[in-house]
Amino acid sequence: MTKLDKKMIYLTERFRFKIAIFSVAMMTVLGASLISPALPSISKHFYYVENIELLSGLVLTIPALSTALFSPLAGYLMDKFGKLIFLYPATVLWILTGFVAYFIDNIYLLLLSRFILGIATAFITTAASALLGDYYGVGTGRKDRALSLQGLILAFGGALMTVIGGFLASFSWNYVFIVYLSGFIIFFFCIFYLFEPRVNKNKKALREEKQKQKIDYKPFIPVYFMGFFIIMIYYLISVQFPHYIQHHLKLDAKYIGLAMATSAISYGIFSFLYKDIVKILDIKKIYIYSLLLQSFSFLMVYISDNFYISILSLFIFGGAGGLIIVNNSAYLLGLAPSYAKARIYSILASCMFLGQFVSPFITTPLTQNFGIKNEFLIWSSTLFIVAICYCFFKVKKA
């Protein structure tokens, strides 16, 4: 281990440094967590606008579209010019476009501000993930531990923001946008503690970079597909499960929050346990077993009309989803060359946000045509088929 590697480990193990890097990552999920509880109030406030139900839903999902579109550009620019030079202005843009919605009383201007927010998110999520790969790529097991901790923080941070968003939305729909000002705290932490990593390159790596060797994206195709697929399925839970609990099980709306919290908590727990699970199961087996568990969890909901079975199903689904998402990042960041980390990860980010955006367009017609119970059976079968396909996934060694 070189002096540069030892210095990297020393700098990145500091508590305040970890606050900075993990807070930046949390910004990418804070938007959806905050806004979701305010959607009914937004629909009510703009009741006079035609197709307001669709437009209010886009307030939540349209940032995912612009993030998906701009993530590849963010990755290309960051690999060429550096990451912090784009992260800092993107953070300020995220804060301002998030907060300005507090003053907006036009649904179309609100959607425009959310679209711009998604552009800022594209640069933030690409920078945060690529930097994490750079900072914790040195040292045995540090990357897996960092990704596990990040998954835990994102899950519990998202759950906390949902509670805060619900509390503020109970006063007024636009109060939720005030929380974006908290981004200034994260911004100052980043300025003081983050740094542009210097990569210790050997002669071969320098020669490859100088020759601008083309990146082979083929090993990452299964990872990119999984990023899109698992987020699309995950948003099926967010969009359809509340309706299942309230309309099919005939339960009070308060049970929805309990159910959603179960999935989020399980996601966080198993994300944190990834660093230990990956020592027992390899990357390929984690994909397969997690997909099978999710398939089984949906089958449980299809077979039984019991709230407690539904809670158990969501616990299994959330935990397996946490393992898959962390597994995706760990495999990709471990395999990606240092000079192309941002570009390679940006495509994964793009696929994940695209999955978030298109999820309602795929899942809602299935519910309308087959019913919500049968939709769970359809996705249970789909998850099982994908798990079988991943049996043939060839894991490339880093």
Short mmCIF file of C-alpha atoms in Angstrom, two decimals:
data_model
loop_
_atom_site.label_atom_id
_atom_site.label_comp_id
_atom_site.label_asym_id
_atom_site.label_seq_id
_atom_site.Cartn_x
_atom_site.Cartn_y
_atom_site.Cartn_z
CA MET A 1 0.00 0.00 0.00
CA THR A 2 1.42 3.37 -1.08
CA LYS A 3 1.61 6.58 0.97
CA LEU A 4 -1.14 8.01 -1.22
CA ASP A 5 -3.39 5.04 -0.38
CA LYS A 6 -2.72 5.40 3.36
CA LYS A 7 -3.49 9.10 3.23
CA MET A 8 -6.74 8.37 1.36
CA ILE A 9 -7.82 5.90 4.05
CA TYR A 10 -6.96 8.37 6.83
CA LEU A 11 -8.91 11.23 5.25
CA THR A 12 -11.99 9.20 4.33
CA GLU A 13 -12.44 7.48 7.69
CA ARG A 14 -13.05 10.74 9.54
CA PHE A 15 -16.56 11.13 10.94
CA ARG A 16 -17.18 14.59 9.45
CA PHE A 17 -15.97 13.42 6.07
CA LYS A 18 -18.51 10.59 6.16
CA ILE A 19 -21.26 13.06 7.05
CA ALA A 20 -20.36 15.04 3.92
CA ILE A 21 -20.21 12.17 1.41
CA PHE A 22 -23.27 10.31 2.70
CA SER A 23 -25.32 13.50 3.02
CA VAL A 24 -24.68 14.24 -0.64
CA ALA A 25 -25.93 10.76 -1.52
CA MET A 26 -29.07 11.33 0.58
CA MET A 27 -29.92 14.44 -1.43
CA THR A 28 -30.75 12.17 -4.38
CA VAL A 29 -33.64 10.50 -2.51
CA LEU A 30 -34.74 13.43 -0.36
CA GLY A 31 -36.85 15.00 -3.11
CA ALA A 32 -39.22 12.08 -3.64
CA SER A 33 -39.51 11.36 0.09
CA LEU A 34 -40.48 14.95 0.85
CA ILE A 35 -42.96 15.49 -1.98
CA SER A 36 -44.90 12.23 -1.86
CA PRO A 37 -47.04 13.12 1.20
CA ALA A 38 -47.92 16.51 -0.33
CA LEU A 39 -49.34 15.16 -3.63
CA PRO A 40 -53.00 14.99 -2.47
CA SER A 41 -52.76 18.60 -1.21
CA ILE A 42 -51.21 19.73 -4.51
CA SER A 43 -54.08 18.09 -6.43
CA LYS A 44 -56.59 19.82 -4.17
CA HIS A 45 -54.91 23.22 -4.48
CA PHE A 46 -54.86 23.09 -8.29
CA TYR A 47 -58.28 21.42 -8.58
CA TYR A 48 -59.30 23.76 -11.42
CA VAL A 49 -56.49 22.59 -13.74
CA GLU A 50 -57.44 19.99 -16.32
CA ASN A 51 -55.83 16.55 -15.77
CA ILE A 52 -54.51 17.68 -12.40
CA GLU A 53 -54.26 14.07 -11.11
CA LEU A 54 -51.73 13.27 -13.84
CA LEU A 55 -49.92 16.60 -13.48
CA SER A 56 -49.64 16.34 -9.69
CA GLY A 57 -48.15 12.86 -10.11
CA LEU A 58 -45.57 14.33 -12.49
CA VAL A 59 -44.47 16.69 -9.71
CA LEU A 60 -43.05 13.56 -8.08
CA THR A 61 -41.78 11.71 -11.15
CA ILE A 62 -40.62 14.35 -13.65
CA PRO A 63 -37.28 14.95 -11.83
CA ALA A 64 -36.54 11.26 -12.47
CA LEU A 65 -36.99 11.84 -16.21
CA SER A 66 -34.53 14.74 -16.40
CA THR A 67 -32.10 12.87 -14.14
CA ALA A 68 -32.22 9.88 -16.48
CA LEU A 69 -31.64 12.11 -19.51
CA PHE A 70 -28.73 14.12 -18.08
CA SER A 71 -26.84 11.48 -16.06
CA PRO A 72 -24.76 10.22 -19.02
CA LEU A 73 -23.70 13.81 -19.81
CA ALA A 74 -22.77 14.30 -16.16
CA GLY A 75 -20.65 11.16 -16.20
CA TYR A 76 -18.80 12.18 -19.36
CA LEU A 77 -18.02 15.68 -18.06
CA MET A 78 -16.88 14.45 -14.66
CA ASP A 79 -14.49 11.88 -16.07
CA LYS A 80 -13.01 14.57 -18.28
CA PHE A 81 -12.83 17.58 -15.96
CA GLY A 82 -13.30 16.28 -12.40
CA LYS A 83 -16.22 15.71 -10.08
CA LEU A 84 -16.25 18.51 -7.50
CA ILE A 85 -16.20 21.23 -10.14
CA PHE A 86 -19.71 20.05 -11.12
CA LEU A 87 -20.91 18.82 -7.73
CA TYR A 88 -20.72 22.23 -6.03
CA PRO A 89 -22.80 24.24 -8.56
CA ALA A 90 -25.23 21.30 -8.94
CA THR A 91 -25.80 21.33 -5.17
CA VAL A 92 -26.58 25.07 -5.18
CA LEU A 93 -28.91 24.63 -8.18
CA TRP A 94 -30.65 21.75 -6.37
CA ILE A 95 -31.22 23.93 -3.29
CA LEU A 96 -32.51 26.94 -5.21
CA THR A 97 -34.81 25.07 -7.63
CA GLY A 98 -36.15 23.00 -4.76
CA PHE A 99 -36.88 25.98 -2.53
CA VAL A 100 -38.27 28.28 -5.26
CA ALA A 101 -41.28 25.95 -5.57
CA TYR A 102 -42.45 27.38 -2.22
CA PHE A 103 -43.34 30.62 -4.04
CA ILE A 104 -44.81 29.07 -7.21
CA ASP A 105 -48.58 29.04 -7.67
CA ASN A 106 -48.69 27.67 -11.21
CA ILE A 107 -48.63 23.92 -11.80
CA TYR A 108 -46.70 24.22 -15.08
CA LEU A 109 -44.00 26.45 -13.57
CA LEU A 110 -43.84 24.00 -10.67
CA LEU A 111 -43.20 21.15 -13.13
CA LEU A 112 -40.50 23.22 -14.85
CA SER A 113 -38.74 23.80 -11.53
CA ARG A 114 -38.93 20.07 -10.78
CA PHE A 115 -37.45 19.24 -14.20
CA ILE A 116 -34.48 21.53 -13.52
CA LEU A 117 -34.15 19.96 -10.07
CA GLY A 118 -33.75 16.60 -11.82
CA ILE A 119 -30.86 17.96 -13.90
CA ALA A 120 -29.08 19.01 -10.71
CA THR A 121 -29.82 15.58 -9.21
CA ALA A 122 -28.19 13.90 -12.22
CA PHE A 123 -24.88 15.61 -11.47
CA ILE A 124 -25.18 15.07 -7.71
CA THR A 125 -25.97 11.35 -7.85
CA THR A 126 -23.25 10.68 -10.45
CA ALA A 127 -20.63 12.63 -8.47
CA ALA A 128 -21.60 11.10 -5.12
CA SER A 129 -21.40 7.51 -6.38
CA ALA A 130 -18.21 7.98 -8.40
CA LEU A 131 -16.51 9.75 -5.49
CA LEU A 132 -17.52 6.98 -3.11
CA GLY A 133 -15.90 4.48 -5.48
CA ASP A 134 -12.72 6.58 -5.55
CA TYR A 135 -12.57 7.24 -1.81
CA TYR A 136 -13.29 3.71 -0.63
CA GLY A 137 -11.77 1.68 -3.46
CA VAL A 138 -8.51 1.51 -1.50
CA GLY A 139 -8.26 -1.13 1.22
CA THR A 140 -9.84 -4.55 1.64
CA GLY A 141 -13.62 -4.50 2.10
CA ARG A 142 -13.89 -0.71 2.52
CA LYS A 143 -16.05 -0.25 -0.56
CA ASP A 144 -18.59 -2.87 0.57
CA ARG A 145 -18.71 -1.38 4.07
CA ALA A 146 -19.20 2.13 2.68
CA LEU A 147 -21.98 1.03 0.32
CA SER A 148 -23.69 -0.88 3.14
CA LEU A 149 -23.60 2.17 5.40
CA GLN A 150 -24.84 4.38 2.59
CA GLY A 151 -27.79 2.05 1.99
CA LEU A 152 -28.72 2.21 5.67
CA ILE A 153 -28.50 6.01 5.76
CA LEU A 154 -30.53 6.41 2.56
CA ALA A 155 -33.29 4.12 3.82
CA PHE A 156 -33.69 5.68 7.25
CA GLY A 157 -33.10 9.19 5.92
CA GLY A 158 -35.82 8.66 3.32
CA ALA A 159 -38.21 7.37 5.98
CA LEU A 160 -37.48 10.39 8.19
CA MET A 161 -38.04 12.80 5.30
CA THR A 162 -41.38 11.13 4.53
CA VAL A 163 -42.50 11.79 8.12
CA ILE A 164 -41.26 15.40 7.97
CA GLY A 165 -42.90 15.92 4.58
CA GLY A 166 -46.21 14.56 5.88
CA PHE A 167 -46.05 16.83 8.93
CA LEU A 168 -45.34 19.97 6.87
CA ALA A 169 -47.92 19.06 4.21
CA SER A 170 -50.57 18.93 6.94
CA PHE A 171 -50.16 22.73 7.24
CA SER A 172 -49.71 23.61 3.57
CA TRP A 173 -48.55 21.77 0.45
CA ASN A 174 -45.78 24.28 -0.30
CA TYR A 175 -44.19 24.05 3.17
CA VAL A 176 -42.39 20.85 2.14
CA PHE A 177 -40.18 22.85 -0.23
CA ILE A 178 -38.65 24.83 2.64
CA VAL A 179 -36.69 21.71 3.64
CA TYR A 180 -34.55 22.11 0.51
CA LEU A 181 -32.75 24.95 2.28
CA SER A 182 -31.14 22.31 4.51
CA GLY A 183 -28.99 21.55 1.47
CA PHE A 184 -26.83 24.55 2.39
CA ILE A 185 -25.61 22.63 5.45
CA ILE A 186 -24.61 19.73 3.21
CA PHE A 187 -23.00 22.16 0.76
CA PHE A 188 -20.72 23.66 3.43
CA PHE A 189 -19.74 20.20 4.70
CA CYS A 190 -18.77 19.29 1.12
CA ILE A 191 -16.62 22.38 0.67
CA PHE A 192 -14.69 21.76 3.87
CA TYR A 193 -14.26 17.98 3.75
CA LEU A 194 -14.56 16.58 0.22
CA PHE A 195 -11.61 16.59 -2.14
CA GLU A 196 -10.85 15.57 -5.70
CA PRO A 197 -9.16 12.15 -5.48
CA ARG A 198 -5.71 11.73 -6.97
CA VAL A 199 -5.46 8.35 -8.61
CA ASN A 200 -2.21 6.42 -8.21
CA LYS A 201 -1.83 5.18 -11.76
CA ASN A 202 0.67 2.66 -13.04
CA LYS A 203 2.27 2.93 -16.46
CA LYS A 204 -0.18 0.55 -18.08
CA ALA A 205 -3.19 2.52 -16.86
CA LEU A 206 -1.63 5.78 -18.02
CA ARG A 207 -0.95 4.32 -21.44
CA GLU A 208 -4.51 3.02 -21.75
CA GLU A 209 -5.96 6.38 -20.76
CA LYS A 210 -3.65 8.24 -23.09
CA GLN A 211 -4.69 6.03 -25.96
CA LYS A 212 -8.33 6.69 -25.03
CA GLN A 213 -9.14 3.02 -25.01
CA LYS A 214 -12.81 2.35 -25.60
CA ILE A 215 -14.79 1.24 -22.57
CA ASP A 216 -16.31 -2.23 -22.79
CA TYR A 217 -19.85 -1.81 -21.50
CA LYS A 218 -20.92 -5.42 -22.08
CA PRO A 219 -20.13 -6.65 -18.54
CA PHE A 220 -22.38 -3.91 -17.17
CA ILE A 221 -25.49 -4.64 -19.26
CA PRO A 222 -27.01 -7.02 -16.65
CA VAL A 223 -26.28 -4.41 -13.97
CA TYR A 224 -27.93 -1.64 -15.98
CA PHE A 225 -30.99 -3.80 -16.65
CA MET A 226 -31.25 -4.71 -12.98
CA GLY A 227 -30.99 -1.03 -12.00
CA PHE A 228 -33.95 -0.21 -14.25
CA PHE A 229 -35.97 -3.31 -13.37
CA ILE A 230 -35.63 -3.30 -9.59
CA ILE A 231 -36.50 0.41 -9.23
CA MET A 232 -39.50 -0.03 -11.52
CA ILE A 233 -40.70 -2.91 -9.31
CA TYR A 234 -39.91 -0.95 -6.15
CA TYR A 235 -42.15 1.91 -7.25
CA LEU A 236 -44.92 -0.62 -7.87
CA ILE A 237 -44.94 -1.00 -4.09
CA SER A 238 -45.04 2.77 -3.55
CA VAL A 239 -47.81 3.39 -6.08
CA GLN A 240 -50.04 0.29 -5.85
CA PHE A 241 -49.66 -1.11 -2.35
CA PRO A 242 -51.45 1.81 -0.63
CA HIS A 243 -54.46 1.15 -2.90
CA TYR A 244 -54.27 -2.58 -2.11
CA ILE A 245 -54.33 -1.94 1.64
CA GLN A 246 -57.05 0.70 1.59
CA HIS A 247 -59.38 -0.64 -1.10
CA HIS A 248 -58.76 -4.39 -1.22
CA LEU A 249 -58.06 -5.11 2.46
CA LYS A 250 -60.52 -2.35 3.51
CA LEU A 251 -58.16 -0.95 6.14
CA ASP A 252 -57.72 2.58 7.42
CA ALA A 253 -55.12 4.81 5.75
CA LYS A 254 -52.97 4.76 8.90
CA TYR A 255 -51.99 1.18 8.07
CA ILE A 256 -50.38 2.36 4.83
CA GLY A 257 -47.68 4.27 6.67
CA LEU A 258 -46.87 1.23 8.80
CA ALA A 259 -46.59 -0.96 5.74
CA MET A 260 -44.38 1.47 3.83
CA ALA A 261 -42.15 1.94 6.87
CA THR A 262 -41.68 -1.84 7.11
CA SER A 263 -40.27 -1.97 3.59
CA ALA A 264 -37.99 1.04 4.17
CA ILE A 265 -36.63 -0.30 7.47
CA SER A 266 -35.96 -3.74 5.97
CA TYR A 267 -34.22 -2.09 3.01
CA GLY A 268 -31.94 -0.20 5.38
CA ILE A 269 -31.15 -3.20 7.58
CA PHE A 270 -30.22 -5.53 4.74
CA SER A 271 -28.29 -2.82 2.90
CA PHE A 272 -26.18 -2.46 6.02
CA LEU A 273 -25.75 -6.25 6.29
CA TYR A 274 -24.54 -6.49 2.68
CA LYS A 275 -20.89 -6.20 3.75
CA ASP A 276 -21.32 -9.43 5.75
CA ILE A 277 -23.60 -11.27 3.31
CA VAL A 278 -21.21 -10.73 0.40
CA LYS A 279 -18.60 -12.70 2.33
CA ILE A 280 -20.93 -15.73 2.30
CA LEU A 281 -22.69 -15.34 -1.05
CA ASP A 282 -21.01 -14.10 -4.21
CA ILE A 283 -22.45 -11.33 -6.41
CA LYS A 284 -24.28 -13.73 -8.72
CA LYS A 285 -25.98 -15.64 -5.88
CA ILE A 286 -27.08 -12.41 -4.19
CA TYR A 287 -28.85 -11.41 -7.41
CA ILE A 288 -30.56 -14.79 -7.80
CA TYR A 289 -31.62 -15.37 -4.20
CA SER A 290 -32.83 -11.79 -3.78
CA LEU A 291 -34.97 -11.98 -6.92
CA LEU A 292 -36.45 -15.29 -5.79
CA LEU A 293 -37.26 -13.79 -2.39
CA GLN A 294 -39.03 -10.87 -4.04
CA SER A 295 -40.95 -13.26 -6.28
CA PHE A 296 -42.05 -15.22 -3.20
CA SER A 297 -43.05 -12.02 -1.37
CA PHE A 298 -45.44 -11.03 -4.19
CA LEU A 299 -46.82 -14.57 -4.33
CA MET A 300 -47.64 -14.31 -0.60
CA VAL A 301 -49.73 -11.20 -1.27
CA TYR A 302 -51.53 -12.94 -4.14
CA ILE A 303 -52.38 -16.03 -2.07
CA SER A 304 -53.38 -14.35 1.19
CA ASP A 305 -55.68 -11.44 2.02
CA ASN A 306 -54.09 -10.78 5.38
CA PHE A 307 -52.49 -7.54 6.52
CA TYR A 308 -49.84 -9.26 8.62
CA ILE A 309 -48.86 -11.43 5.66
CA SER A 310 -48.61 -8.23 3.64
CA ILE A 311 -46.29 -6.73 6.27
CA LEU A 312 -44.08 -9.84 6.13
CA SER A 313 -44.12 -9.65 2.33
CA LEU A 314 -42.99 -6.02 2.37
CA PHE A 315 -40.24 -6.82 4.86
CA ILE A 316 -38.91 -9.57 2.56
CA PHE A 317 -39.31 -7.42 -0.54
CA GLY A 318 -37.56 -4.38 0.97
CA GLY A 319 -34.65 -6.40 2.35
CA ALA A 320 -34.06 -8.22 -0.93
CA GLY A 321 -34.31 -4.92 -2.83
CA GLY A 322 -31.68 -3.35 -0.58
CA LEU A 323 -29.29 -6.24 -1.27
CA ILE A 324 -29.80 -5.97 -5.03
CA ILE A 325 -29.24 -2.21 -5.19
CA VAL A 326 -26.07 -2.32 -3.06
CA ASN A 327 -24.89 -5.38 -5.01
CA ASN A 328 -25.34 -3.45 -8.25
CA SER A 329 -23.19 -0.54 -7.06
CA ALA A 330 -20.54 -2.79 -5.50
CA TYR A 331 -20.09 -4.84 -8.67
CA LEU A 332 -20.04 -1.83 -10.96
CA LEU A 333 -17.67 0.33 -8.89
CA GLY A 334 -15.35 -2.63 -8.31
CA LEU A 335 -15.09 -3.37 -12.01
CA ALA A 336 -15.05 0.14 -13.47
CA PRO A 337 -11.60 1.60 -14.29
CA SER A 338 -10.73 4.72 -12.32
CA TYR A 339 -10.70 7.00 -15.37
CA ALA A 340 -14.25 6.00 -16.38
CA LYS A 341 -16.09 5.48 -13.07
CA ALA A 342 -18.38 8.47 -13.49
CA ARG A 343 -19.35 7.57 -17.06
CA ILE A 344 -20.04 3.93 -16.21
CA TYR A 345 -22.02 4.73 -13.07
CA SER A 346 -23.96 7.55 -14.75
CA ILE A 347 -25.63 5.03 -17.05
CA LEU A 348 -26.71 2.97 -14.04
CA ALA A 349 -28.13 6.12 -12.42
CA SER A 350 -29.92 6.94 -15.67
CA CYS A 351 -31.44 3.44 -15.83
CA MET A 352 -32.60 3.60 -12.22
CA PHE A 353 -34.27 6.99 -12.55
CA LEU A 354 -35.82 5.92 -15.86
CA GLY A 355 -37.29 2.91 -14.05
CA GLN A 356 -38.74 5.28 -11.45
CA PHE A 357 -40.30 7.49 -14.13
CA VAL A 358 -41.87 4.75 -16.28
CA SER A 359 -43.09 2.57 -13.39
CA PRO A 360 -46.60 4.11 -13.17
CA PHE A 361 -46.98 3.89 -16.96
CA ILE A 362 -46.25 0.14 -16.86
CA THR A 363 -47.90 -0.91 -13.60
CA THR A 364 -51.11 1.17 -13.75
CA PRO A 365 -52.44 -0.35 -17.03
CA LEU A 366 -51.80 -3.82 -15.61
CA THR A 367 -53.85 -2.97 -12.54
CA GLN A 368 -56.66 -1.54 -14.65
CA ASN A 369 -56.81 -4.56 -16.98
CA PHE A 370 -56.10 -7.48 -14.61
CA GLY A 371 -56.83 -6.17 -11.11
CA ILE A 372 -54.36 -5.44 -8.35
CA LYS A 373 -54.26 -9.02 -7.00
CA ASN A 374 -53.47 -10.51 -10.40
CA GLU A 375 -50.81 -7.86 -10.96
CA PHE A 376 -48.90 -9.21 -7.96
CA LEU A 377 -49.03 -12.67 -9.54
CA ILE A 378 -47.78 -11.27 -12.86
CA TRP A 379 -44.80 -9.58 -11.23
CA SER A 380 -44.10 -12.62 -9.05
CA SER A 381 -43.80 -14.70 -12.23
CA THR A 382 -41.68 -12.02 -13.91
CA LEU A 383 -39.27 -11.86 -10.97
CA PHE A 384 -38.94 -15.65 -11.00
CA ILE A 385 -38.11 -15.63 -14.75
CA VAL A 386 -35.52 -12.87 -14.30
CA ALA A 387 -33.93 -14.85 -11.43
CA ILE A 388 -33.60 -17.88 -13.73
CA CYS A 389 -32.04 -15.68 -16.44
CA TYR A 390 -29.45 -14.39 -13.96
CA CYS A 391 -28.32 -17.97 -13.38
CA PHE A 392 -26.50 -17.51 -16.72
CA PHE A 393 -25.00 -14.15 -15.69
CA LYS A 394 -21.23 -14.31 -15.97
CA VAL A 395 -19.56 -12.29 -13.23
CA LYS A 396 -16.39 -10.59 -14.44
CA LYS A 397 -13.62 -10.34 -11.86
CA ALA A 398 -12.37 -6.87 -10.98
#
